[in-house]
GROMACS .gro file of C-alpha atoms in nm:
model
  225
    1MET     CA    1  11.794  10.056  12.150
    2THR     CA    2  11.616   9.977  11.806
    3THR     CA    3  11.233   9.976  11.803
    4PRO     CA    4  11.029   9.704  11.651
    5SER     CA    5  10.938   9.821  11.269
    6SER     CA    6  10.535   9.820  11.215
    7PRO     CA    7  10.411   9.530  10.997
    8SER     CA    8  10.347   9.601  10.613
    9PRO     CA    9   9.975   9.698  10.571
   10TRP     CA   10   9.776   9.416  10.441
   11ARG     CA   11   9.693   9.419  10.075
   12VAL     CA   12   9.387   9.242   9.944
   13ALA     CA   13   9.264   9.211   9.597
   14LEU     CA   14   8.891   9.148   9.489
   15ILE     CA   15   8.819   8.979   9.145
   16GLY     CA   16   8.473   9.031   9.015
   17GLU     CA   17   8.234   9.250   8.805
   18CYS     CA   18   8.051   9.589   8.934
   19MET     CA   19   7.747   9.642   8.753
   20ILE     CA   20   7.521   9.925   8.682
   21GLU     CA   21   7.180   9.929   8.911
   22LEU     CA   22   6.826  10.047   8.847
   23GLN     CA   23   6.624  10.014   9.113
   24LYS     CA   24   6.252  10.083   9.040
   25SER     CA   25   6.069  10.245   9.375
   26ALA     CA   26   5.694  10.201   9.431
   27ASP     CA   27   5.652  10.540   9.307
   28GLY     CA   28   5.780  10.442   8.994
   29GLN     CA   29   6.068  10.668   9.029
   30ILE     CA   30   6.386  10.506   8.897
   31ARG     CA   31   6.715  10.523   9.104
   32GLN     CA   32   7.085  10.429   8.981
   33GLY     CA   33   7.363  10.295   9.184
   34PHE     CA   34   7.652  10.069   9.144
   35GLY     CA   35   7.670   9.709   9.296
   36GLY     CA   36   7.804   9.370   9.272
   37ASP     CA   37   7.894   9.084   9.559
   38THR     CA   38   8.286   9.136   9.545
   39LEU     CA   39   8.234   9.509   9.492
   40ASN     CA   40   8.000   9.510   9.804
   41THR     CA   41   8.277   9.307   9.973
   42ALA     CA   42   8.537   9.527   9.858
   43ALA     CA   43   8.358   9.847  10.011
   44TYR     CA   44   8.291   9.725  10.339
   45LEU     CA   45   8.650   9.538  10.377
   46SER     CA   46   8.807   9.912  10.287
   47ARG     CA   47   8.558  10.084  10.584
   48ILE     CA   48   8.650   9.837  10.841
   49GLY     CA   49   9.020   9.795  10.719
   50ALA     CA   50   9.119  10.182  10.694
   51PRO     CA   51   9.222  10.217  11.084
   52PHE     CA   52   9.419   9.923  11.037
   53GLY     CA   53   9.607  10.015  10.674
   54THR     CA   54   9.455   9.763  10.496
   55ARG     CA   55   9.463   9.832  10.143
   56VAL     CA   56   9.189   9.719   9.900
   57SER     CA   57   9.188   9.692   9.549
   58TYR     CA   58   8.950   9.565   9.255
   59ILE     CA   59   9.050   9.386   8.966
   60SER     CA   60   8.794   9.370   8.692
   61ALA     CA   61   8.726   9.536   8.341
   62LEU     CA   62   8.506   9.834   8.247
   63GLY     CA   63   8.468  10.040   7.942
   64GLU     CA   64   8.585  10.397   7.893
   65ASP     CA   65   8.204  10.563   7.892
   66GLY     CA   66   8.039  10.773   8.157
   67PHE     CA   67   7.939  10.479   8.361
   68SER     CA   68   8.237  10.350   8.351
   69LEU     CA   69   8.420  10.666   8.511
   70ALA     CA   70   8.157  10.702   8.766
   71MET     CA   71   8.211  10.348   8.855
   72ARG     CA   72   8.577  10.399   8.936
   73ALA     CA   73   8.476  10.749   9.095
   74PHE     CA   74   8.256  10.560   9.353
   75TRP     CA   75   8.520  10.322   9.403
   76SER     CA   76   8.766  10.599   9.489
   77SER     CA   77   8.534  10.745   9.737
   78GLU     CA   78   8.520  10.412   9.924
   79GLY     CA   79   8.895  10.428   9.962
   80ILE     CA   80   8.932  10.117   9.674
   81ASP     CA   81   9.211  10.116   9.454
   82HIS     CA   82   9.130  10.045   9.092
   83SER     CA   83   9.472  10.080   8.907
   84LEU     CA   84   9.461   9.744   8.775
   85THR     CA   85   9.110   9.731   8.647
   86ARG     CA   86   9.122   9.742   8.265
   87ALA     CA   87   8.980   9.994   8.024
   88LEU     CA   88   8.846   9.831   7.753
   89PRO     CA   89   8.764  10.045   7.463
   90GLY     CA   90   8.447  10.044   7.318
   91ARG     CA   91   8.305   9.821   7.603
   92VAL     CA   92   8.054   9.884   7.891
   93PRO     CA   93   7.980   9.712   8.213
   94GLY     CA   94   7.664   9.483   8.295
   95LEU     CA   95   7.344   9.608   8.405
   96TYR     CA   96   7.082   9.483   8.613
   97PHE     CA   97   6.726   9.606   8.701
   98ILE     CA   98   6.551   9.568   9.054
   99GLU     CA   99   6.184   9.572   9.072
  100LEU     CA  100   5.945   9.536   9.392
  101SER     CA  101   5.657   9.320   9.360
  102PRO     CA  102   5.339   9.436   9.560
  103ASP     CA  103   5.393   9.184   9.893
  104GLY     CA  104   5.753   9.328   9.876
  105GLU     CA  105   5.965   9.066   9.695
  106ARG     CA  106   6.232   9.173   9.489
  107SER     CA  107   6.330   9.045   9.144
  108PHE     CA  108   6.613   9.093   8.913
  109SER     CA  109   6.696   9.129   8.559
  110TYR     CA  110   7.050   9.135   8.423
  111TRP     CA  111   7.223   9.210   8.091
  112ARG     CA  112   7.572   9.124   8.099
  113GLY     CA  113   7.631   8.905   7.834
  114GLU     CA  114   7.895   9.137   7.667
  115ALA     CA  115   8.010   9.296   7.993
  116ALA     CA  116   8.343   9.427   7.977
  117ALA     CA  117   8.462   9.219   8.301
  118ARG     CA  118   8.422   8.883   8.092
  119ASP     CA  119   8.738   8.965   7.919
  120VAL     CA  120   8.966   9.091   8.217
  121PHE     CA  121   9.175   8.807   8.176
  122GLU     CA  122   9.224   8.794   7.831
  123GLY     CA  123   9.502   8.877   7.579
  124ASP     CA  124   9.846   8.973   7.668
  125GLU     CA  125   9.693   9.238   7.908
  126GLY     CA  126   9.513   8.987   8.117
  127GLU     CA  127   9.837   8.772   8.171
  128THR     CA  128  10.012   9.081   8.271
  129LEU     CA  129   9.753   9.158   8.534
  130LEU     CA  130   9.747   8.816   8.659
  131GLY     CA  131  10.128   8.816   8.717
  132ASN     CA  132  10.022   9.128   8.917
  133LEU     CA  133   9.845   8.919   9.183
  134ALA     CA  134  10.185   8.842   9.360
  135ASP     CA  135  10.203   9.189   9.479
  136PHE     CA  136   9.901   9.098   9.710
  137ASP     CA  137   9.872   8.911  10.034
  138ALA     CA  138   9.549   8.785   9.993
  139ILE     CA  139   9.289   8.757   9.660
  140TYR     CA  140   8.919   8.700   9.707
  141CYS     CA  141   8.685   8.611   9.447
  142SER     CA  142   8.342   8.418   9.420
  143GLY     CA  143   8.131   8.184   9.214
  144ILE     CA  144   7.984   8.509   9.032
  145SER     CA  145   8.352   8.582   8.963
  146LEU     CA  146   8.432   8.278   8.789
  147ALA     CA  147   8.101   8.268   8.612
  148VAL     CA  148   8.101   8.584   8.422
  149LEU     CA  149   8.459   8.498   8.278
  150ARG     CA  150   8.500   8.349   7.938
  151GLU     CA  151   8.652   7.985   7.990
  152THR     CA  152   8.974   8.078   7.858
  153GLY     CA  153   8.998   8.373   8.142
  154ARG     CA  154   8.875   8.127   8.414
  155ALA     CA  155   9.150   7.862   8.350
  156ARG     CA  156   9.388   8.137   8.353
  157LEU     CA  157   9.286   8.263   8.674
  158LEU     CA  158   9.265   7.942   8.867
  159ALA     CA  159   9.601   7.819   8.715
  160ARG     CA  160   9.748   8.174   8.880
  161LEU     CA  161   9.571   8.098   9.200
  162ARG     CA  162   9.717   7.781   9.232
  163GLU     CA  163  10.048   7.911   9.207
  164LEU     CA  164  10.008   8.185   9.442
  165HIS     CA  165   9.866   7.959   9.690
  166GLU     CA  166  10.206   7.781   9.672
  167ARG     CA  167  10.389   8.097   9.732
  168GLY     CA  168  10.163   8.132  10.051
  169THR     CA  169   9.912   8.385   9.953
  170ARG     CA  170   9.599   8.347  10.098
  171ILE     CA  171   9.314   8.277   9.862
  172ILE     CA  172   8.926   8.352   9.996
  173PHE     CA  173   8.645   8.182   9.787
  174ASP     CA  174   8.282   8.325   9.830
  175CYS     CA  175   8.043   8.013   9.679
  176ASN     CA  176   7.774   8.208   9.564
  177PHE     CA  177   7.640   7.977   9.369
  178ARG     CA  178   7.406   8.105   9.098
  179PRO     CA  179   7.251   7.859   8.857
  180ILE     CA  180   7.152   8.115   8.549
  181LEU     CA  181   7.505   8.191   8.529
  182TRP     CA  182   7.620   7.839   8.468
  183LYS     CA  183   7.331   7.719   8.249
  184GLY     CA  184   7.589   7.664   7.949
  185ASP     CA  185   7.435   7.527   7.614
  186GLY     CA  186   7.129   7.365   7.821
  187THR     CA  187   7.274   7.011   7.774
  188GLU     CA  188   7.402   6.981   8.131
  189LYS     CA  189   7.240   7.104   8.507
  190PRO     CA  190   7.425   7.434   8.601
  191GLU     CA  191   7.577   7.243   8.909
  192THR     CA  192   7.746   7.027   8.666
  193ASN     CA  193   7.909   7.285   8.464
  194ALA     CA  194   8.000   7.441   8.801
  195LEU     CA  195   8.134   7.189   8.994
  196PRO     CA  196   8.458   7.123   8.831
  197TRP     CA  197   8.587   7.463   8.860
  198TYR     CA  198   8.432   7.459   9.251
  199ARG     CA  199   8.665   7.179   9.307
  200GLU     CA  200   8.958   7.318   9.167
  201ILE     CA  201   8.951   7.691   9.354
  202MET     CA  202   8.824   7.505   9.648
  203ALA     CA  203   9.122   7.299   9.656
  204VAL     CA  204   9.381   7.615   9.690
  205ALA     CA  205   9.151   7.818   9.903
  206ASP     CA  206   9.238   7.885  10.265
  207LEU     CA  207   8.897   8.017  10.341
  208VAL     CA  208   8.539   7.903  10.202
  209PHE     CA  209   8.227   8.080  10.222
  210ILE     CA  210   7.960   7.809  10.141
  211SER     CA  211   7.604   7.711  10.302
  212ARG     CA  212   7.438   7.394  10.361
  213ASP     CA  213   7.223   7.448  10.065
  214GLU     CA  214   7.509   7.498   9.828
  215ILE     CA  215   7.682   7.189   9.931
  216GLN     CA  216   7.363   6.986   9.868
  217VAL     CA  217   7.323   7.141   9.534
  218LEU     CA  218   7.662   7.151   9.418
  219GLY     CA  219   7.680   6.759   9.514
  220LEU     CA  220   7.987   6.806   9.775
  221PRO     CA  221   8.028   6.547  10.061
  222PRO     CA  222   7.805   6.674  10.339
  223ASP     CA  223   8.096   6.673  10.581
  224THR     CA  224   8.232   6.956  10.353
  225ASP     CA  225   8.378   7.204  10.616
   0.00000   0.00000   0.00000
């Protein structure tokens, strides 16, 4: 009698940017951590998927500085594989600073213009990395993932996602529209700059997370499901 073989562990790649987080508390102390929309998702997916053997990988680019090394250590502590995250010499991660107003509202300031994550899919190494996406059962990225990439890298990624979708890889997209990231040169509205890219990835996505407000702002059909 033969016993049925166990299914292979589900492999998920999350593409995005992890940033240095600085948060000022009410007593003036500043606490440092790491955060980002796709990184937070990777951490939670790793935690809930561990009992089922889910393998979570994070794909990005960092530098070789102390913050970049600490990020990798933090990811490892969450069970997140970072073997496909590039190390770009002389580059550093992006940074954001959180302040609390007297009434408890949070405000954010960002420094990410030259963050290493912008160039994750640039050059020959970027092409090789895109090829490695074929090893995964699902690919997850967000509107922020797209926005922080340079246009050449963004186009390369979307072309690769189309290929993978046709092969049966599941594509998961979290809209997470942030107007400030799509301002461009200021000649067009952010939603105008973002919409062609959003339409392209939504056309191949198996699962899309989008709010009613985002549907309205982006000018998508009201019955977008």
